[in-house]
Short mmCIF file of C-alpha atoms in Angstrom, two decimals:
data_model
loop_
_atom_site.label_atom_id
_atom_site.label_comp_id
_atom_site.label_asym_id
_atom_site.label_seq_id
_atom_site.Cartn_x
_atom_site.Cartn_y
_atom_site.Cartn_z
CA UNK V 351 98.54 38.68 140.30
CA UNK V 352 98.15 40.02 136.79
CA UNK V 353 100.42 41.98 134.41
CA UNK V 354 99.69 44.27 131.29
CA UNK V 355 102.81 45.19 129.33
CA UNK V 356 101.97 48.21 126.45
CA UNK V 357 103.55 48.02 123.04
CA UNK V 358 103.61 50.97 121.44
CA UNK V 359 104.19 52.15 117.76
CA UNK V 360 104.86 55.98 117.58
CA UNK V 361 104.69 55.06 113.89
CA UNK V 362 100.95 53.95 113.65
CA UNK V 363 100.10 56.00 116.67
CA UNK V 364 98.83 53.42 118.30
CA UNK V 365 99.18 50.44 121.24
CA UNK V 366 99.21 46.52 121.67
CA UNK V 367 98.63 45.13 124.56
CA UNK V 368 99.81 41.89 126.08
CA UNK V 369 98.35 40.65 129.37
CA UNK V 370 97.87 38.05 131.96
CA UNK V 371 99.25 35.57 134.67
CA UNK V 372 101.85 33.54 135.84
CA UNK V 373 102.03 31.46 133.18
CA UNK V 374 99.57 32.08 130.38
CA UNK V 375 98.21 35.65 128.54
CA UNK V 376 96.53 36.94 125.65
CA UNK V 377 97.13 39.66 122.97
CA UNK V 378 95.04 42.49 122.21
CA UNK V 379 95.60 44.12 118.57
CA UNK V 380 98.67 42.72 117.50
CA UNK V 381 101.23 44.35 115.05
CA UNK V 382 101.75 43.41 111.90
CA UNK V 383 105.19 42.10 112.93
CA UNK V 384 104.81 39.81 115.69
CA UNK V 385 108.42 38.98 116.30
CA UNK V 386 108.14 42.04 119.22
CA UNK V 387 105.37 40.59 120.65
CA UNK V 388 106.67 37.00 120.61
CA UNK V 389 110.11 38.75 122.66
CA UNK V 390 107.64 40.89 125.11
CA UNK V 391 106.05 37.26 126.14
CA UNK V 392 109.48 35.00 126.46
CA UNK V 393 110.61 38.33 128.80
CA UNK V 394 107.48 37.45 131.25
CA UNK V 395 108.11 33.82 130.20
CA UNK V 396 104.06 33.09 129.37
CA UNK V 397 102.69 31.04 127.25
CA UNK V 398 100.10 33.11 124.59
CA UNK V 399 97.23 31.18 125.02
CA UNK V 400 94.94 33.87 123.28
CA UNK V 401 95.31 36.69 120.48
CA UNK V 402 91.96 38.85 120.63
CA UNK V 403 91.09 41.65 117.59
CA UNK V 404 88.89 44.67 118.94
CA UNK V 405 87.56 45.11 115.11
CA UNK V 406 88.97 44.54 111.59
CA UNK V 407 91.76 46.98 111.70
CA UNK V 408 91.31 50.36 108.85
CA UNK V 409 94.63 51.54 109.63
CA UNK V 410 97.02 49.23 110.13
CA UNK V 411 97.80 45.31 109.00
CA UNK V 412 97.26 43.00 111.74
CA UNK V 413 99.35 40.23 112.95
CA UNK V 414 96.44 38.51 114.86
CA UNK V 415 96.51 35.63 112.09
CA UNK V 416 100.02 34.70 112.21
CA UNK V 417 100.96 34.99 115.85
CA UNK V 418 97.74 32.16 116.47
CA UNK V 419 99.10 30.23 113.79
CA UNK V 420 102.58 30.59 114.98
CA UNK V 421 101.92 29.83 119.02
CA UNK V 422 98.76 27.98 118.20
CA UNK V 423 96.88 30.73 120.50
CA UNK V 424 92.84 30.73 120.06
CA UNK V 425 92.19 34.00 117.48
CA UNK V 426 89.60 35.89 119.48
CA UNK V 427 87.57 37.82 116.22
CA UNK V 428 84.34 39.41 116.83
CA UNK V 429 81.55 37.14 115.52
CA UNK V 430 79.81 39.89 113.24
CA UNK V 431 83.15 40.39 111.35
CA UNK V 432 83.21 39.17 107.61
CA UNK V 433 86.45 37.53 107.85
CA UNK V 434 87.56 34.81 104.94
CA UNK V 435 89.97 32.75 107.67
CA UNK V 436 88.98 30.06 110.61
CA UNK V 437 88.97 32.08 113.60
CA UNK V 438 86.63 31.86 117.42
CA UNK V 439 84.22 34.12 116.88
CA UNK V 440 83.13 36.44 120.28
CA UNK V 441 80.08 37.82 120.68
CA UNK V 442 78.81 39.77 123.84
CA UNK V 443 79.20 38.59 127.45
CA UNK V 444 81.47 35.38 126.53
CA UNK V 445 85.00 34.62 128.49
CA UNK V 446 87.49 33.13 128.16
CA UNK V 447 90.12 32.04 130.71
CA UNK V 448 93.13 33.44 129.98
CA UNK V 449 95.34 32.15 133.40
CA UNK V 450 94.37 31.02 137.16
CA UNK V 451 91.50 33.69 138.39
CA UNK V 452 92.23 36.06 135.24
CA UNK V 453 89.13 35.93 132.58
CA UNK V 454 88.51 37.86 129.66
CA UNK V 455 85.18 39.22 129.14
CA UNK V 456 83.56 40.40 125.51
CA UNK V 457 81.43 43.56 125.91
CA UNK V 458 79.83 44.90 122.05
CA UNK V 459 80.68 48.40 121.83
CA UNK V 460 80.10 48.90 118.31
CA UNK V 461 80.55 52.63 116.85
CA UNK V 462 83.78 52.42 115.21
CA UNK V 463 82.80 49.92 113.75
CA UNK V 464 79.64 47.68 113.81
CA UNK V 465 81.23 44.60 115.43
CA UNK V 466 83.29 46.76 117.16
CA UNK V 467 84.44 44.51 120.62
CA UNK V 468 86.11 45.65 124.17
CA UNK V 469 87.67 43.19 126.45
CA UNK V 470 87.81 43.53 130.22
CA UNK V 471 90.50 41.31 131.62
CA UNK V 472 88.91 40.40 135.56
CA UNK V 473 90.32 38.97 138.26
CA UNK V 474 88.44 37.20 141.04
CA UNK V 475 85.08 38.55 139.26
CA UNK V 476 86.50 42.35 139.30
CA UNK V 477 87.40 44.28 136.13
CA UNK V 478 91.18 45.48 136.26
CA UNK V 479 91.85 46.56 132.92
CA UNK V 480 89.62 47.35 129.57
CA UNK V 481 90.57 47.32 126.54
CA UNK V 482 88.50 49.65 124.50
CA UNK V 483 90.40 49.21 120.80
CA UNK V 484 89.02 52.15 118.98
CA UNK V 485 85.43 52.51 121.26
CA UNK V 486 86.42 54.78 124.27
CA UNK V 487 89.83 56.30 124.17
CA UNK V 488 91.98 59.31 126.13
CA UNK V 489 89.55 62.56 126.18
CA UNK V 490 87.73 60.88 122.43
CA UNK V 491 86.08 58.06 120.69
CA UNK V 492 87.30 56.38 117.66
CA UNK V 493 85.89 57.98 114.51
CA UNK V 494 82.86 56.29 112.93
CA UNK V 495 82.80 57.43 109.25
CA UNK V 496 85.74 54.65 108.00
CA UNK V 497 83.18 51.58 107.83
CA UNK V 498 80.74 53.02 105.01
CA UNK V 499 79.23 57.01 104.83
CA UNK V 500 75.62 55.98 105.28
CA UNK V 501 76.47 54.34 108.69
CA UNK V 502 78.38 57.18 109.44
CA UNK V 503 75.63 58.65 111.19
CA UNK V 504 74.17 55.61 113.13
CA UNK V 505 77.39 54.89 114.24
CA UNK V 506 78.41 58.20 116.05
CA UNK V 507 75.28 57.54 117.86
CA UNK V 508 76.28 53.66 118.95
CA UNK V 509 80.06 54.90 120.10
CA UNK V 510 77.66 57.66 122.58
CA UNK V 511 75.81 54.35 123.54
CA UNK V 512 78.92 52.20 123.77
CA UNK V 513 81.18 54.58 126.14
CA UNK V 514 78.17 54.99 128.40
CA UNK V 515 77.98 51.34 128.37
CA UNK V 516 81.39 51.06 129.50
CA UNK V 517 81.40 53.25 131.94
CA UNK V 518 78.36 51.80 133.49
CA UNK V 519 79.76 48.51 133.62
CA UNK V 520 82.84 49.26 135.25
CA UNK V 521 84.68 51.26 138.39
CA UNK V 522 86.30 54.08 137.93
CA UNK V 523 89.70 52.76 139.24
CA UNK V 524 89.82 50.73 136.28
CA UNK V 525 92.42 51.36 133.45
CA UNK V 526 91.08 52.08 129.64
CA UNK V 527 93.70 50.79 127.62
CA UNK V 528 92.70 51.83 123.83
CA UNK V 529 94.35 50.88 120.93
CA UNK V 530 93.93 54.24 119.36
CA UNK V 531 94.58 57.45 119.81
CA UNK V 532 98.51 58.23 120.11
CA UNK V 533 98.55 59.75 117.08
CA UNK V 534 96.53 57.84 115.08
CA UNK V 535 94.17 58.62 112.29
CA UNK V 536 91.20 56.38 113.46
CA UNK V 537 91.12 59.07 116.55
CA UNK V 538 87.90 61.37 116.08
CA UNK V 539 90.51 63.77 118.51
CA UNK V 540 93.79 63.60 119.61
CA UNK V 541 94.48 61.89 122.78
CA UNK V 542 95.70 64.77 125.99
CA UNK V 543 98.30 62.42 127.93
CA UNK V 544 98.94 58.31 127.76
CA UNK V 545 97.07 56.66 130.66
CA UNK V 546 93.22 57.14 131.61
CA UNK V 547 90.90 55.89 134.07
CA UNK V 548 87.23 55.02 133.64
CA UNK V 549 86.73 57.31 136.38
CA UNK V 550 88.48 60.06 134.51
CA UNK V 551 86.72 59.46 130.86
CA UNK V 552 83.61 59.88 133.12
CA UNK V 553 84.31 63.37 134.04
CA UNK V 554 86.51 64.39 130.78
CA UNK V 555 85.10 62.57 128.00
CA UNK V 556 82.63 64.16 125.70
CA UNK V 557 80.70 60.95 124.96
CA UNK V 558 80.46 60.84 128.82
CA UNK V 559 79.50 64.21 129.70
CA UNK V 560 77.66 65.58 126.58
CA UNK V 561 74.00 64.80 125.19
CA UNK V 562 73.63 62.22 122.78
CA UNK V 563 72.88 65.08 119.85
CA UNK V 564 74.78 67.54 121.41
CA UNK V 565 78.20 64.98 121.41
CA UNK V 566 77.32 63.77 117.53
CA UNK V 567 77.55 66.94 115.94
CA UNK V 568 80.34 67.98 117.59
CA UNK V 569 82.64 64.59 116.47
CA UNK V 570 81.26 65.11 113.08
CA UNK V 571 81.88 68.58 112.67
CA UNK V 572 85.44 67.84 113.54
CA UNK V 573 86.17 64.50 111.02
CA UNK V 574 89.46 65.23 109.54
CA UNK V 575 90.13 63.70 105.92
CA UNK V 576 90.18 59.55 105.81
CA UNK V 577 93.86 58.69 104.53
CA UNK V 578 93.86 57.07 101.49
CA UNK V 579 95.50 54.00 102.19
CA UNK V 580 92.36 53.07 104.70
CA UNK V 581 90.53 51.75 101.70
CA UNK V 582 93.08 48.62 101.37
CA UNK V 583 93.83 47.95 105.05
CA UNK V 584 90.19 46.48 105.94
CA UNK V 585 90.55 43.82 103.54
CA UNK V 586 93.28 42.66 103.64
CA UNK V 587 92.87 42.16 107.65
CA UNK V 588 89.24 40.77 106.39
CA UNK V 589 91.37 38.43 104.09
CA UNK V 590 94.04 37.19 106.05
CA UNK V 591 96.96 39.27 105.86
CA UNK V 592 99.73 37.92 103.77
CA UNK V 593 102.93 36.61 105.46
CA UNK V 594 104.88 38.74 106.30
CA UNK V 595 108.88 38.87 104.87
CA UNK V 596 111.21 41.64 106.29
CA UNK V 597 114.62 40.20 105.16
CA UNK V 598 116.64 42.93 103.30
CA UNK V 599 115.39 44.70 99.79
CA UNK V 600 117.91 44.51 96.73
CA UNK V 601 120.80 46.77 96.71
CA UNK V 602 120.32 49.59 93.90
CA UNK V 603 122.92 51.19 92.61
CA UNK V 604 123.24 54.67 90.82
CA UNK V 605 121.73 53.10 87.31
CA UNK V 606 119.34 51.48 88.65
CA UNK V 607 117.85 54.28 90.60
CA UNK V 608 117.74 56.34 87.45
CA UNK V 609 115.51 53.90 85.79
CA UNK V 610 113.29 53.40 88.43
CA UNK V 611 112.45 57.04 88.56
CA UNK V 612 112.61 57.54 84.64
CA UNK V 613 110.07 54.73 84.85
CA UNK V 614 107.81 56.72 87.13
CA UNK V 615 108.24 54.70 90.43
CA UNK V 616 108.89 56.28 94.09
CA UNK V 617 112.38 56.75 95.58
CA UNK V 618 112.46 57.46 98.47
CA UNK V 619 114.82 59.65 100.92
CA UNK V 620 114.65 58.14 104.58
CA UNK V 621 117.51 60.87 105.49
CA UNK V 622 117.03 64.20 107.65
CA UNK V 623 114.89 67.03 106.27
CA UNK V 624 118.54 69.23 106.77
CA UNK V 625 120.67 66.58 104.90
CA UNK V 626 117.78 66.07 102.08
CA UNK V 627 117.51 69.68 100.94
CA UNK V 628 121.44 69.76 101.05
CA UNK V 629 121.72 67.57 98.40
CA UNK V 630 119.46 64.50 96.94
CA UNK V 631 118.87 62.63 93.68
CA UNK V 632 116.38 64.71 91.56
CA UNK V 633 113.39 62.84 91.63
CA UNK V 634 113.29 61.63 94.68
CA UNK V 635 110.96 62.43 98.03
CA UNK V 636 111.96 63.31 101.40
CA UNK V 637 110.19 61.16 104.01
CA UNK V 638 111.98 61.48 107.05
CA UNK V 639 112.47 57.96 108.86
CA UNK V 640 110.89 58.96 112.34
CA UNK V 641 107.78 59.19 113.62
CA UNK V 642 104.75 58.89 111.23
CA UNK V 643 106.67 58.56 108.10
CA UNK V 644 105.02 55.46 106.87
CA UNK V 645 101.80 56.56 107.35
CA UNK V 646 102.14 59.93 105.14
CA UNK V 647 104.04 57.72 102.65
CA UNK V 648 101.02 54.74 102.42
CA UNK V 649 98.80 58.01 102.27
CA UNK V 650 100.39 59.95 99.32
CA UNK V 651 101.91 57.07 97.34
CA UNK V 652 99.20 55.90 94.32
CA UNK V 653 98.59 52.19 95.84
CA UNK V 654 101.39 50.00 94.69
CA UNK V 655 103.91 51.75 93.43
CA UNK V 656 107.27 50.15 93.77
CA UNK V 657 109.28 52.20 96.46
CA UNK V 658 112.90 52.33 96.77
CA UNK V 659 114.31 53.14 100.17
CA UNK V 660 117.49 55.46 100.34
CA UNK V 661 118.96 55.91 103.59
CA UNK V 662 122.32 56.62 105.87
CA UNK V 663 122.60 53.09 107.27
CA UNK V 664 121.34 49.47 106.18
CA UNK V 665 119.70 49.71 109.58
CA UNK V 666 117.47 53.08 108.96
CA UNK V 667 116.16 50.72 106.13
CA UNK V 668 115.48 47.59 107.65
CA UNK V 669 113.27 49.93 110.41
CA UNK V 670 111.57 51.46 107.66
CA UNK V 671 110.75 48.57 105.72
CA UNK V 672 109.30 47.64 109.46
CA UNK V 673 107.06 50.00 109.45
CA UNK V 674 105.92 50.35 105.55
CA UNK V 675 104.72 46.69 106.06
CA UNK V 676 102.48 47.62 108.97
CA UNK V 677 100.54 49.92 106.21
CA UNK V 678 100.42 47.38 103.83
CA UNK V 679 103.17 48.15 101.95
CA UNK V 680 105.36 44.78 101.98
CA UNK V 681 108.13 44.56 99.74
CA UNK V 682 110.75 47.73 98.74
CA UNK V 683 111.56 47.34 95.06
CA UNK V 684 115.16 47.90 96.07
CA UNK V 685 117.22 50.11 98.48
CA UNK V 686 120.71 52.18 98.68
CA UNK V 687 122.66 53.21 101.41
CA UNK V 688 125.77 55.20 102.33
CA UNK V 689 126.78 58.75 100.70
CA UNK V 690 124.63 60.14 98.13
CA UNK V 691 127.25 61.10 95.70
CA UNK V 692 127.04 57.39 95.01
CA UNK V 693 123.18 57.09 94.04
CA UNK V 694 123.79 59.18 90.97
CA UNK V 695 125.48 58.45 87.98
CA UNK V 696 129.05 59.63 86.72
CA UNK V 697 128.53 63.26 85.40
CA UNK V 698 125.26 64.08 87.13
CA UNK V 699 124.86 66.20 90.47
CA UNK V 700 122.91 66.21 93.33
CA UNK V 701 119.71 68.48 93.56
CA UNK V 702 119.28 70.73 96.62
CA UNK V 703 116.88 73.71 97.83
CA UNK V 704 117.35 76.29 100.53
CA UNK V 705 115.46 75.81 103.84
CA UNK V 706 114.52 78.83 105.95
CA UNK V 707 112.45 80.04 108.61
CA UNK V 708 109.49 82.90 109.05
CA UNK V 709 111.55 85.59 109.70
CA UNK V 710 113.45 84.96 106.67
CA UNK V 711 109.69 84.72 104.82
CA UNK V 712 109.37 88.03 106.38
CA UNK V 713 112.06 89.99 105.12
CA UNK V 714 111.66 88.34 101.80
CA UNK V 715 107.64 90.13 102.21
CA UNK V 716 109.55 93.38 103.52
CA UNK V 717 111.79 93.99 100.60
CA UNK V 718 108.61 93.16 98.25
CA UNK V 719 109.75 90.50 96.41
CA UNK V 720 106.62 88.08 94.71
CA UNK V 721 106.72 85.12 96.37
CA UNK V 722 103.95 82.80 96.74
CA UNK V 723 103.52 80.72 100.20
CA UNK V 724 101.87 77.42 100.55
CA UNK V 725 100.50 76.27 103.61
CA UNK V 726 99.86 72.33 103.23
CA UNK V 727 98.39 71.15 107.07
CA UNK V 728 95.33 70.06 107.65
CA UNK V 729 92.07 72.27 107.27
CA UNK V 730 91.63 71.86 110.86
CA UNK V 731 94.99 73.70 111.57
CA UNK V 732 94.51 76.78 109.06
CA UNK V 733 91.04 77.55 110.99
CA UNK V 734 93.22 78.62 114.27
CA UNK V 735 95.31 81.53 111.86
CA UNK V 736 96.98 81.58 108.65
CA UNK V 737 99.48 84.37 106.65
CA UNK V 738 97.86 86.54 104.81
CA UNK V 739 97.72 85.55 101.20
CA UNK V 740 98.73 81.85 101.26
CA UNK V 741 97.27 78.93 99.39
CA UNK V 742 96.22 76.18 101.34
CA UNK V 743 96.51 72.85 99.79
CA UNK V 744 97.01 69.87 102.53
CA UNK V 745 100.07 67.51 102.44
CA UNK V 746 97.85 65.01 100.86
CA UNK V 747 96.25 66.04 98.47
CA UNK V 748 99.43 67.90 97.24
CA UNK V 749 100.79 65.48 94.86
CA UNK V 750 97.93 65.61 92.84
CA UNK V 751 97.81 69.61 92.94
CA UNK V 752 100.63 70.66 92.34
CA UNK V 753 99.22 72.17 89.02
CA UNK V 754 97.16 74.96 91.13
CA UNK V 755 100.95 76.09 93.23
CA UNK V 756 101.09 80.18 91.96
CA UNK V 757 103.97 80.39 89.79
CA UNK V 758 107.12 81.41 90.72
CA UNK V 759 109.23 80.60 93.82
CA UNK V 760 106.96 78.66 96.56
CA UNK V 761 107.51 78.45 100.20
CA UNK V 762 106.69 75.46 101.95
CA UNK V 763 104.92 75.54 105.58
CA UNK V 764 103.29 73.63 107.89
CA UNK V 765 103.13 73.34 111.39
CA UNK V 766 106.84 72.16 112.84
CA UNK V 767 108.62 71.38 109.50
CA UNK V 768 108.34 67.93 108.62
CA UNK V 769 105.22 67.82 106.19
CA UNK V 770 106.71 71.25 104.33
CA UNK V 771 109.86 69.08 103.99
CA UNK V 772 107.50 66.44 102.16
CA UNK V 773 105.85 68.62 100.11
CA UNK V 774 109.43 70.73 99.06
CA UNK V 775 110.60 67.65 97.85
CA UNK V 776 107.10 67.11 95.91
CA UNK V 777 107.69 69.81 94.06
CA UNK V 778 111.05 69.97 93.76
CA UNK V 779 111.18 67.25 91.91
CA UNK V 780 108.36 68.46 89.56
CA UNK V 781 110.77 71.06 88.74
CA UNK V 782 109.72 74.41 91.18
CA UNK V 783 111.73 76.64 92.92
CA UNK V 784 110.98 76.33 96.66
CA UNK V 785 112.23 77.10 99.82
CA UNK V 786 111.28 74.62 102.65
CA UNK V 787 109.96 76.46 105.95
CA UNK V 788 111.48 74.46 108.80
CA UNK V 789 110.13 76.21 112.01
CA UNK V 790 107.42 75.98 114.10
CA UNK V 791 104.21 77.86 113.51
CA UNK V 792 103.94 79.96 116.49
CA UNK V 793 107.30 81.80 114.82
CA UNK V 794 105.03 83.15 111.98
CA UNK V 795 103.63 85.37 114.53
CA UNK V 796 106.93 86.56 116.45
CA UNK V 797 108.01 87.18 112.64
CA UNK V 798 105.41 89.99 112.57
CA UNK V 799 103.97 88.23 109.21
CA UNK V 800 100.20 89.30 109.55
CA UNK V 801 97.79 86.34 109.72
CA UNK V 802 94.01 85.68 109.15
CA UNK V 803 91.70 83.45 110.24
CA UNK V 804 89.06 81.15 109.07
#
């Protein structure tokens, strides 16, 4: 018998995988902190005889390195990957055996990459599980423009050739277990539910069911912006990731976080959207420590700045500081916890802004006050509607922008709340009136505030 156990990371948006036998198994695209995966493999009480990477990772740091240094596992890397650490390279068509009657087969499926690799895991000869890293996910592809722009092209072409590949080569009972897709960036599309078939992709998948010219222009016309952060992620994972050290940040008091900010470096808010705008240290941004915070925050941050981490409990920042280091961003320059009357100095108050929702923005319209509304998602969003008369600057590229927000009092929208909360604190803290727009955008509509389209 085999097993496959899923790790997931909301965070990333993406999966690990750890599978096998009775007593050995191997690891597909490990985490940055391996500590998980080293507790997911004492629970099935296996031995990791193998750690395998799909592709140099864009979006994430791996932990492929350290968890074969640390359980002395083989470090499966493609072969065509410029890597600057002893690993066993794979190239198509070789195995290895992972436990009694379980293999692991290499099959090139470049496209997200050029050395892109997927890994069927077969038992007695017959595939039972493939993992297709960031080659064929849930309903997509991985995106092909994050290697270089002039392969951009060539590539979108070889992820058509490398899902038909797949799907020729196995049945359609067998599982496709990407690493993308969940949310993640290096998703051409968003994934439509959490498990798939080969059988399924077959029948669903546009690089399964549409022409080879036909299915190109369509990924490419719908490429969202590359995050930022990308651009140091490759390396590093072609490098050798540094070790990694999670033990806790210095304590900052209320001086301290003064100077840090009067010296131009982040703080950071981990708190609620709701308890931010109540009251924060001027200055400081409003990431909320759930779901993709660390990814927004490696996007918008310029590329190492020291961060300090404020938060309710020591434990909200030892999870964050989790997930920062999976984007590459390792050590917190210091941290605070507790009530936030006691992050700013004797004398000083806390800063705050009113939140609201589109009927409020709609009765602020009515009575013909000038307000001016920014809409900061993602250009891919705005095309499906937008109100009337708002400027459209994406989360993103906001912090560099913030010189073309209209004058006068500005509110903040996006799709459910969180990114307006973001970019209310963004300018906020350069000194604008705003009013954070916590709803969801379907309101907008029930509001009766007229919209436009694309």
């Amino acid at each position: 018998m085999f097993f496959v156990d899923t790790l997931e990371f909301e965070g990333l948006g993406n999966r690990s995988y750890l599978a096998g036998g009775a007593a050995a198994a191997v690891v597909i695209d490990p985490p940055r902190d391996i500590d998980q995966v080293i507790a997911a493999a004492a629970r099935r009480g296996v031995t990791i005889g193998y750690v395998a990477e799909t592709h140099i990772h864009n979006d994430y740091v791996s932990g492929g390195l350290e968890l074969a240094r640390v359980t002395g596992a083989s470090y499966l890397v493609p072969a065509a990957a410029h890597v600057s650490f002893a690993r066993t390279p794979v190239g198509d068509g070789d195995t290895v055996d992972v436990d009694v009657d379980l293999v692991l087969r290499a099959i090139a499926t470049p496209g997200h990459t050029p050395h892109h690799t997927s890994y069927v895991l077969e038992q007695d000869g017959r595939g039972v599980a493939a993992f297709t890293g960031g080659s064929l996910l849930i309903g997509t592809v991985g995106r092909p423009d994050l290697v270089e722009p002039r392969l951009t092209q060539q590539l979108a072409r070889a992820q058509h050739a490398s899902a038909h590949r797949l799907a020729d080569e196995l049945d359609d009972e067998v599982p496709v277990l990407p690493t993308h897709g969940f949310g993640s960036f290096c998703s051409s599309a968003q994934a439509e539910g959490d498990a798939t078939t080969i059988g399924r992709e077959r029948t669903s998948n546009d690089a399964l069911t549409l022409d080879l010219d036909t299915f190109v222009q369509r990924m490419l016309a719908g490429l969202e912006d590359v995050p930022a952060y990308y651009a140091h992620m490759g390396p590093a994972n072609a490098a050798g990731p540094a070790l990694l050290d999670l033990t806790p940040p210095e304590r900052a008091d209320a001086g301290e976080i003064s100077s840090r900010l009067a010296a131009g470096e982040w703080v950071v808010d981990l708190r609620s959207r709701t308890a931010f705008a109540e009251g924060h240290v001027a200055g400081s941004f409003n990431f909320e420590g759930e779901g993709k915070f660390a990814t927004y925050l490696a996007w918008l941050i310029p590329w190492g700045k020291p961060v300090t981490l404020l938060a309710d409990t020591p434990r909200q920042i030892s999870a964050a500081q989790r997930e920062l280091a999976r984007v590459g961003i390792d050590r917190p320059a210091a941290a605070a916890t507790g009530d936030p009357a006691g992050w700013i100095r004797e004398g000083e108050q806390l800063a705050s802004f009113p939140r609201a929702r589109f009927a409020d923005l709609a009765r602020v319209r009515e009575r013909g006050d000038e307000v001016a509304v920014l809409d900061v998602r993602r250009g891919s969003e705005r095309v499906g509607g937008y109100i009337e008369g708002s400027v459209h600057i994406p989360i993103h590229e906001l912090h560099g922008r913030i010189g073309e927000v209209p004058d006068g009092t500005v509110w903040v929208h996006c799709a459910g709340g969180m990114r307006a909360a973001i970019a209310a604190s963004l300018l906020d803290a350069a000194g604008r009136d705003v009013v954070a727009v916590d709803d969801g955008f379907d309101a907008a509509t029930d509001a009766g505030l007229p919209l436009a389209s694309a």
